[in-house]
Coordinates of N, CA and C in Angstrom, one line a residue:
X1 N 74.9 122.7 88.4 CA 74.7 122.0 90.2 C 75.8 121.1 90.2
X2 N 75.6 120.9 91.6 CA 76.9 120.1 92.9 C 76.0 118.9 92.6
X3 N 77.6 117.8 92.5 CA 77.2 116.2 92.6 C 77.5 115.7 93.9
X4 N 77.9 116.7 94.7 CA 78.0 116.9 95.5 C 77.0 116.2 97.0
X5 N 77.0 115.1 97.6 CA 75.7 114.5 98.5 C 76.3 115.3 100.4
X6 N 75.6 116.4 100.9 CA 75.3 116.9 101.6 C 75.1 115.9 103.3
X7 N 75.6 116.4 104.0 CA 75.5 115.4 105.0 C 74.4 116.2 106.1
X8 N 73.4 115.5 106.5 CA 72.4 115.9 107.7 C 72.4 115.7 109.2
X9 N 73.1 114.1 108.2 CA 73.3 113.6 110.4 C 74.1 112.4 110.0
X10 N 75.4 112.3 111.6 CA 76.3 111.9 111.0 C 76.0 110.7 112.9
X11 N 75.9 109.4 112.7 CA 75.6 108.7 113.6 C 76.6 107.5 113.5
X12 N 77.2 107.2 114.1 CA 78.4 106.4 114.6 C 77.5 105.0 115.8
X13 N 77.9 104.1 114.5 CA 77.4 102.8 114.7 C 77.6 101.5 115.2
X14 N 78.9 101.6 115.0 CA 79.8 100.4 116.2 C 81.5 100.5 115.5
X15 N 81.6 100.8 117.3 CA 82.7 101.2 116.9 C 84.1 100.0 117.3
X16 N 84.7 99.0 116.8 CA 86.2 98.2 116.6 C 86.8 98.5 116.5
X17 N 87.8 97.4 116.1 CA 89.5 98.2 116.5 C 89.8 98.5 115.7
X18 N 89.7 96.9 114.3 CA 89.9 97.7 113.2 C 88.3 98.6 112.7
X19 N 87.7 98.7 113.0 CA 86.7 98.9 111.4 C 85.6 100.0 112.7
X20 N 85.1 101.4 111.8 CA 84.1 102.0 112.6 C 83.3 102.2 111.9
X21 N 82.2 102.2 112.2 CA 81.5 102.1 111.3 C 80.0 102.9 111.4
X22 N 79.6 103.6 110.6 CA 78.6 105.1 110.1 C 77.3 105.0 109.9
X23 N 76.6 105.6 109.5 CA 75.2 105.9 109.4 C 74.9 107.2 109.3
X24 N 75.0 107.9 108.0 CA 74.6 109.4 107.6 C 73.2 109.1 107.1
X25 N 72.8 110.8 107.5 CA 72.0 110.4 106.2 C 71.9 111.6 105.0
X26 N 71.8 111.5 104.4 CA 72.5 113.2 103.6 C 71.2 113.6 102.7
X27 N 71.6 114.5 101.6 CA 70.4 115.0 100.8 C 71.1 115.0 99.5
X28 N 70.5 113.9 98.8 CA 71.2 113.9 97.8 C 71.3 115.4 95.9
X29 N 72.4 115.6 95.5 CA 72.2 116.9 94.0 C 70.6 116.7 93.6
X30 N 69.8 115.6 93.6 CA 68.7 115.8 92.8 C 67.2 116.3 94.5
X31 N 68.3 116.2 95.0 CA 66.4 116.8 97.0 C 66.5 116.1 97.7
X32 N 66.4 114.6 97.6 CA 65.8 113.9 97.6 C 67.1 113.8 98.5
X33 N 66.5 113.4 99.9 CA 67.4 112.7 101.2 C 67.7 111.0 101.2
X34 N 68.7 110.4 101.3 CA 69.0 109.1 101.5 C 70.0 108.8 102.5
X35 N 70.5 107.3 102.8 CA 70.9 107.0 104.4 C 72.0 106.5 103.4
X36 N 73.3 107.0 104.1 CA 74.5 106.1 104.0 C 75.2 105.1 105.4
X37 N 75.2 104.1 104.6 CA 76.3 103.6 105.6 C 77.4 102.6 105.1
X38 N 78.6 103.1 105.8 CA 80.1 103.0 105.4 C 81.0 103.1 106.6
X39 N 82.5 102.2 106.4 CA 83.3 102.1 107.2 C 83.8 102.7 106.7
X40 N 84.4 104.0 107.9 CA 85.6 103.8 108.0 C 87.2 103.4 108.9
X41 N 88.1 103.5 107.7 CA 89.6 102.9 107.9 C 90.9 103.0 108.0
X42 N 91.8 102.9 109.1 CA 93.0 104.3 109.1 C 93.8 104.0 107.8
X43 N 93.7 103.1 106.5 CA 94.5 103.0 105.4 C 95.5 102.2 105.6
X44 N 96.2 102.3 104.7 CA 96.8 100.7 104.5 C 97.6 101.2 103.6
X45 N 99.6 100.2 103.3 CA 99.9 100.4 102.0 C 100.4 99.3 102.3
X46 N 101.0 98.6 101.0 CA 100.8 97.9 100.3 C 102.2 97.6 99.1
X47 N 103.4 96.5 99.6 CA 104.4 96.4 98.7 C 105.0 95.4 97.9
X48 N 104.7 95.1 96.3 CA 105.5 94.1 95.8 C 106.8 94.5 95.7
X49 N 107.6 93.7 96.3 CA 109.2 93.7 96.7 C 109.9 92.5 95.9
X50 N 111.3 93.1 95.3 CA 111.6 92.5 94.0 C 113.0 92.0 95.1
X51 N 113.5 90.8 94.7 CA 114.3 90.0 95.2 C 115.7 90.3 94.8
X52 N 116.7 90.9 95.3 CA 118.1 90.2 94.1 C 118.1 89.8 92.1
X53 N 117.3 88.5 93.0 CA 117.4 87.3 91.7 C 115.8 88.2 91.0
X54 N 115.7 88.7 91.0 CA 114.1 89.2 90.8 C 112.8 88.8 90.7
X55 N 113.0 87.7 91.4 CA 112.0 86.3 91.7 C 110.6 88.3 92.8
X56 N 109.7 87.8 93.4 CA 108.8 88.9 93.8 C 108.4 88.3 95.3
X57 N 108.0 88.9 96.3 CA 107.6 88.1 97.1 C 106.2 87.8 97.7
X58 N 105.6 87.3 97.5 CA 103.9 87.0 97.5 C 103.4 86.2 99.2
X59 N 102.7 86.5 99.5 CA 102.2 85.7 100.1 C 101.2 84.9 100.1
X60 N 100.4 83.7 101.4 CA 99.7 83.5 100.6 C 98.7 82.6 102.8
X61 N 97.6 83.1 103.1 CA 97.1 83.7 103.8 C 96.0 83.2 104.4
X62 N 95.7 83.3 105.0 CA 94.3 82.4 105.7 C 93.2 83.8 105.7
X63 N 92.0 83.8 104.9 CA 91.3 85.1 105.2 C 90.2 84.3 105.6
X64 N 90.1 84.9 106.8 CA 88.5 84.3 107.9 C 87.4 84.7 106.5
X65 N 86.5 86.0 106.5 CA 85.8 86.2 105.5 C 85.3 85.3 104.3
X66 N 85.9 85.0 104.2 CA 86.2 83.6 103.3 C 86.8 82.1 102.9
X67 N 86.6 82.0 104.1 CA 87.5 80.6 104.4 C 88.2 79.6 104.0
X68 N 89.3 80.5 103.5 CA 90.4 79.7 102.6 C 91.8 80.4 102.4
X69 N 92.3 80.2 102.3 CA 94.0 80.6 102.0 C 94.0 80.9 100.5
X70 N 94.6 82.6 100.7 CA 94.2 83.5 99.2 C 95.4 84.2 99.6
X71 N 95.8 83.9 97.9 CA 98.0 84.6 97.4 C 97.5 86.4 97.2
X72 N 98.5 86.8 98.0 CA 98.3 88.5 97.9 C 100.5 88.9 98.3
X73 N 99.7 90.6 98.2 CA 101.1 90.8 98.3 C 101.4 91.5 99.7
X74 N 102.4 91.2 100.2 CA 102.5 91.7 101.6 C 102.2 92.9 101.8
X75 N 100.9 93.2 103.1 CA 99.9 94.3 102.7 C 100.1 94.7 104.8
X76 N 99.6 96.0 105.1 CA 99.2 96.0 106.2 C 98.7 98.0 106.7
X77 N 98.0 97.5 107.7 CA 97.5 98.7 108.1 C 98.3 99.2 108.4
X78 N 98.0 101.4 108.5 CA 99.0 102.3 108.9 C 98.6 102.3 110.8
X79 N 99.6 102.4 111.3 CA 99.3 103.2 112.0 C 99.3 104.1 112.6
X80 N 98.9 104.5 113.5 CA 98.5 106.0 114.2 C 99.5 107.0 114.1
X81 N 100.0 108.1 113.3 CA 100.7 108.7 113.0 C 101.5 108.1 111.9
X82 N 101.6 107.1 111.6 CA 102.2 106.3 110.3 C 102.9 106.9 108.6
X83 N 103.6 107.3 108.5 CA 103.4 107.9 107.1 C 102.3 106.6 106.1
X84 N 102.6 106.7 105.2 CA 102.4 105.8 104.2 C 103.5 104.4 104.0
X85 N 104.8 105.7 103.7 CA 106.0 104.7 103.4 C 106.8 103.4 104.4
X86 N 106.5 104.2 105.5 CA 107.2 103.6 106.5 C 106.5 102.4 107.1
X87 N 104.8 102.7 106.5 CA 103.9 101.8 106.9 C 104.6 100.5 106.4
X88 N 104.7 100.6 104.7 CA 104.8 99.7 104.0 C 106.4 99.1 103.8
X89 N 107.1 100.0 104.7 CA 108.5 98.9 105.2 C 108.5 98.6 106.2
X90 N 107.5 99.0 107.1 CA 107.4 98.0 108.3 C 106.7 96.9 108.0
X91 N 105.4 96.3 107.1 CA 104.7 95.6 107.0 C 105.8 93.9 106.5
X92 N 106.5 94.5 105.6 CA 106.7 94.0 104.4 C 108.0 93.0 105.5
X93 N 108.7 94.3 106.0 CA 109.3 93.1 107.2 C 109.2 92.5 108.0
X94 N 107.9 92.9 108.8 CA 107.0 92.5 110.0 C 106.7 91.0 109.5
X95 N 105.7 90.6 108.1 CA 105.4 89.6 107.4 C 106.2 88.8 106.4
X96 N 107.4 89.5 106.3 CA 108.6 88.7 105.1 C 109.6 88.5 105.8
X97 N 109.8 89.1 106.7 CA 111.8 89.2 106.9 C 113.0 89.5 106.2
X98 N 111.8 90.6 105.6 CA 112.9 91.4 104.1 C 112.2 93.1 104.2
X99 N 113.9 93.6 104.2 CA 113.8 95.2 104.9 C 113.7 95.8 103.1
X100 N 113.3 96.5 102.7 CA 113.5 97.3 101.9 C 114.3 99.5 101.9
X101 N 115.0 99.1 101.3 CA 116.1 100.2 100.8 C 115.2 101.5 100.0
X102 N 114.9 101.2 99.3 CA 114.3 101.3 98.2 C 112.9 101.2 98.0
X103 N 112.3 102.5 98.4 CA 110.3 102.5 97.7 C 110.0 103.0 96.8
X104 N 109.2 103.0 95.7 CA 109.1 103.8 95.3 C 107.3 104.1 95.0
X105 N 106.8 105.1 95.1 CA 105.7 104.9 95.0 C 104.2 104.5 93.9
X106 N 103.6 104.2 93.9 CA 102.9 104.2 92.9 C 101.4 104.0 92.9
X107 N 101.0 105.1 93.4 CA 99.4 106.1 93.8 C 98.5 104.2 94.9
X108 N 97.9 105.2 94.5 CA 96.7 105.1 95.5 C 95.4 104.0 95.0
X109 N 94.9 103.2 95.5 CA 93.7 102.3 95.2 C 92.5 103.0 96.8
X110 N 91.3 102.5 95.9 CA 90.0 103.2 96.8 C 90.0 100.7 96.6
X111 N 89.9 100.2 97.4 CA 89.2 99.1 97.3 C 88.0 98.3 97.2
X112 N 87.3 99.4 98.0 CA 85.8 99.1 98.1 C 85.0 100.2 98.0
X113 N 84.9 101.2 96.9 CA 84.4 102.8 96.9 C 82.6 102.1 97.8
X114 N 82.2 101.6 97.5 CA 80.9 102.3 98.0 C 80.8 101.8 99.7
X115 N 81.4 101.2 99.7 CA 80.9 101.4 101.7 C 82.1 101.0 102.5
X116 N 83.1 101.3 102.4 CA 84.6 102.2 102.9 C 85.2 103.2 102.1
X117 N 85.6 104.4 103.4 CA 86.9 105.3 103.4 C 88.1 105.1 102.9
X118 N 88.5 103.5 102.9 CA 89.5 102.7 103.2 C 90.5 102.8 101.5
X119 N 92.0 103.6 101.7 CA 92.8 103.9 100.4 C 93.5 103.1 101.1
X120 N 94.2 102.3 100.2 CA 95.4 101.6 100.0 C 97.0 102.2 99.1
X121 N 97.7 102.7 99.8 CA 99.5 102.8 99.4 C 99.6 102.0 99.0
X122 N 100.5 102.1 97.3 CA 100.7 101.5 97.0 C 102.7 101.6 96.2
X123 N 103.2 100.4 96.7 CA 105.0 100.7 96.8 C 105.7 99.2 96.3
X124 N 106.6 100.1 95.3 CA 107.8 98.7 94.9 C 108.5 99.1 95.4
X125 N 109.1 98.1 95.8 CA 110.3 97.9 96.7 C 111.3 96.9 96.2
X126 N 112.4 98.1 96.3 CA 114.2 97.2 95.7 C 114.7 97.2 96.8
X127 N 116.2 97.0 96.2 CA 117.0 96.9 97.1 C 117.1 96.2 98.5
X128 N 116.4 95.2 98.9 CA 115.9 94.2 99.7 C 117.5 93.7 100.5
X129 N 117.4 93.6 101.7 CA 118.1 93.0 102.4 C 117.8 91.8 103.7
X130 N 118.3 90.8 103.9 CA 117.3 89.1 104.6 C 117.4 90.6 105.7
X131 N 116.5 90.1 106.4 CA 116.1 91.1 108.2 C 115.7 89.6 108.6
X132 N 114.6 89.5 110.2 CA 114.0 88.9 110.8 C 112.2 89.0 110.4
X133 N 111.7 88.2 110.2 CA 110.3 88.2 110.3 C 109.9 88.4 111.8
X134 N 108.5 89.1 111.8 CA 107.7 88.8 113.1 C 106.5 89.7 113.0
X135 N 106.1 88.3 113.1 CA 104.5 88.4 112.9 C 103.7 88.8 114.0
X136 N 102.2 89.7 113.3 CA 101.8 89.6 114.7 C 101.2 87.9 115.5
X137 N 101.0 88.3 116.5 CA 100.4 87.3 117.6 C 99.0 86.4 117.3
X138 N 98.4 87.0 116.2 CA 97.7 86.8 115.7 C 97.9 86.3 114.4
X139 N 98.6 86.3 113.7 CA 98.6 86.0 112.2 C 99.9 85.3 112.3
X140 N 99.4 84.4 110.7 CA 99.8 83.1 110.4 C 100.5 83.4 108.7
X141 N 100.8 83.0 108.2 CA 101.1 83.0 107.1 C 102.1 82.6 105.9
X142 N 102.0 82.1 104.7 CA 103.3 81.6 103.9 C 104.2 82.4 103.4
X143 N 105.2 83.4 103.3 CA 106.1 83.7 102.7 C 106.4 82.7 100.8
X144 N 105.9 83.2 100.3 CA 106.1 82.9 98.6 C 106.9 83.7 97.7
X145 N 107.8 83.0 96.6 CA 108.9 83.8 95.5 C 108.3 83.1 95.1
X146 N 107.9 84.2 94.2 CA 107.5 84.2 92.7 C 108.2 85.1 92.3
X147 N 107.9 84.1 90.3 CA 108.3 85.1 89.7 C 106.7 86.0 88.8
X148 N 107.4 87.3 88.3 CA 106.2 88.1 87.7 C 105.3 87.6 87.0
X149 N 105.9 86.8 86.1 CA 105.3 86.0 84.8 C 104.3 85.3 85.8
X150 N 104.4 84.1 86.5 CA 104.1 83.4 87.3 C 102.3 84.5 88.7
X151 N 102.7 85.7 88.6 CA 101.8 85.9 89.1 C 101.0 86.7 88.3
X152 N 101.4 87.4 87.4 CA 100.5 87.3 86.5 C 99.9 86.2 86.0
X153 N 99.8 85.1 85.8 CA 99.0 84.3 84.7 C 98.1 83.8 85.7
X154 N 98.9 83.8 87.2 CA 97.7 83.5 88.4 C 96.8 84.6 88.2
X155 N 96.7 86.1 88.2 CA 96.0 86.4 88.4 C 94.6 86.6 86.8
X156 N 95.0 85.9 86.2 CA 94.8 85.8 84.6 C 93.3 84.5 84.6
X157 N 94.6 83.0 85.1 CA 93.7 82.1 86.0 C 92.9 82.3 86.6
X158 N 92.6 84.2 87.4 CA 91.5 84.1 89.0 C 91.7 83.0 90.0
X159 N 93.0 82.5 90.3 CA 93.8 82.1 91.0 C 94.0 83.4 91.8
X160 N 94.4 84.4 91.8 CA 94.5 86.2 92.3 C 93.5 86.5 92.3
X161 N 92.6 86.5 94.3 CA 91.4 87.8 94.2 C 91.6 88.9 94.0
X162 N 92.6 88.6 95.3 CA 92.8 89.7 96.2 C 92.7 90.9 95.2
X163 N 92.7 92.5 95.4 CA 92.3 94.2 94.5 C 93.7 94.4 94.8
X164 N 94.3 94.1 95.8 CA 95.4 95.2 95.8 C 96.4 95.2 95.6
X165 N 97.0 93.7 95.1 CA 97.1 93.0 94.9 C 97.5 92.6 93.0
X166 N 96.5 92.9 92.2 CA 95.6 93.1 90.8 C 96.4 94.4 90.6
X167 N 95.9 95.2 91.7 CA 96.1 97.1 91.3 C 97.2 97.2 91.4
X168 N 97.7 96.3 92.2 CA 99.9 96.9 92.1 C 100.3 96.3 91.2
X169 N 99.9 95.0 90.9 CA 100.8 94.2 89.6 C 100.0 94.8 88.5
X170 N 99.0 94.8 88.5 CA 98.8 96.2 87.1 C 99.4 97.2 87.2
X171 N 99.2 97.8 87.3 CA 99.6 99.0 88.0 C 101.8 99.5 87.7
X172 N 101.9 98.0 88.3 CA 103.5 97.6 87.8 C 104.0 97.1 86.3
X173 N 103.1 96.3 85.8 CA 103.0 96.0 84.2 C 103.2 96.9 83.3
X174 N 101.7 97.9 84.0 CA 101.4 98.4 82.5 C 102.9 99.5 82.5
X175 N 103.1 100.4 83.4 CA 104.0 101.0 83.7 C 105.4 100.8 82.9
X176 N 106.0 99.9 83.3 CA 107.0 98.6 82.7 C 106.9 98.4 81.2
X177 N 106.2 98.2 81.2 CA 106.0 97.0 79.6 C 106.4 98.0 78.5

């Protein structure tokens, strides 16, 4: 028996700059009909960047939905027709002022599988050279330099809650232990 839900209807209910919200009617594998509301997203890339001295680049940024500053790795959404790796390189440089000459792909994560199709691609950046930060006009953040141990401890103490940051740090630690 197939476990896939079959789309019956597809309706766009909101079309924003960043988010596109849909409401679909589906036929469930058990024969019942249901509704699925979800957000379509263009995808993003996240970067764990190692400085020559071994520290990593973190950011502290005010996030409106939570009305507080959060710690996170550099990341951002894909531009149209942009590769995942190019997005990672661009976002790192725009947000932090560091350019990466080497990128290693660490897979992808689905940050919120119940209501969005967003995929975040994970990269580890090395061989960094100082460049110039150029934030978006509506972007304000603090660039921080921390040890990997400090970041792992902040995750353990629930001081870092950003899922993409936790996922990439976890993958890196597990792969390199």
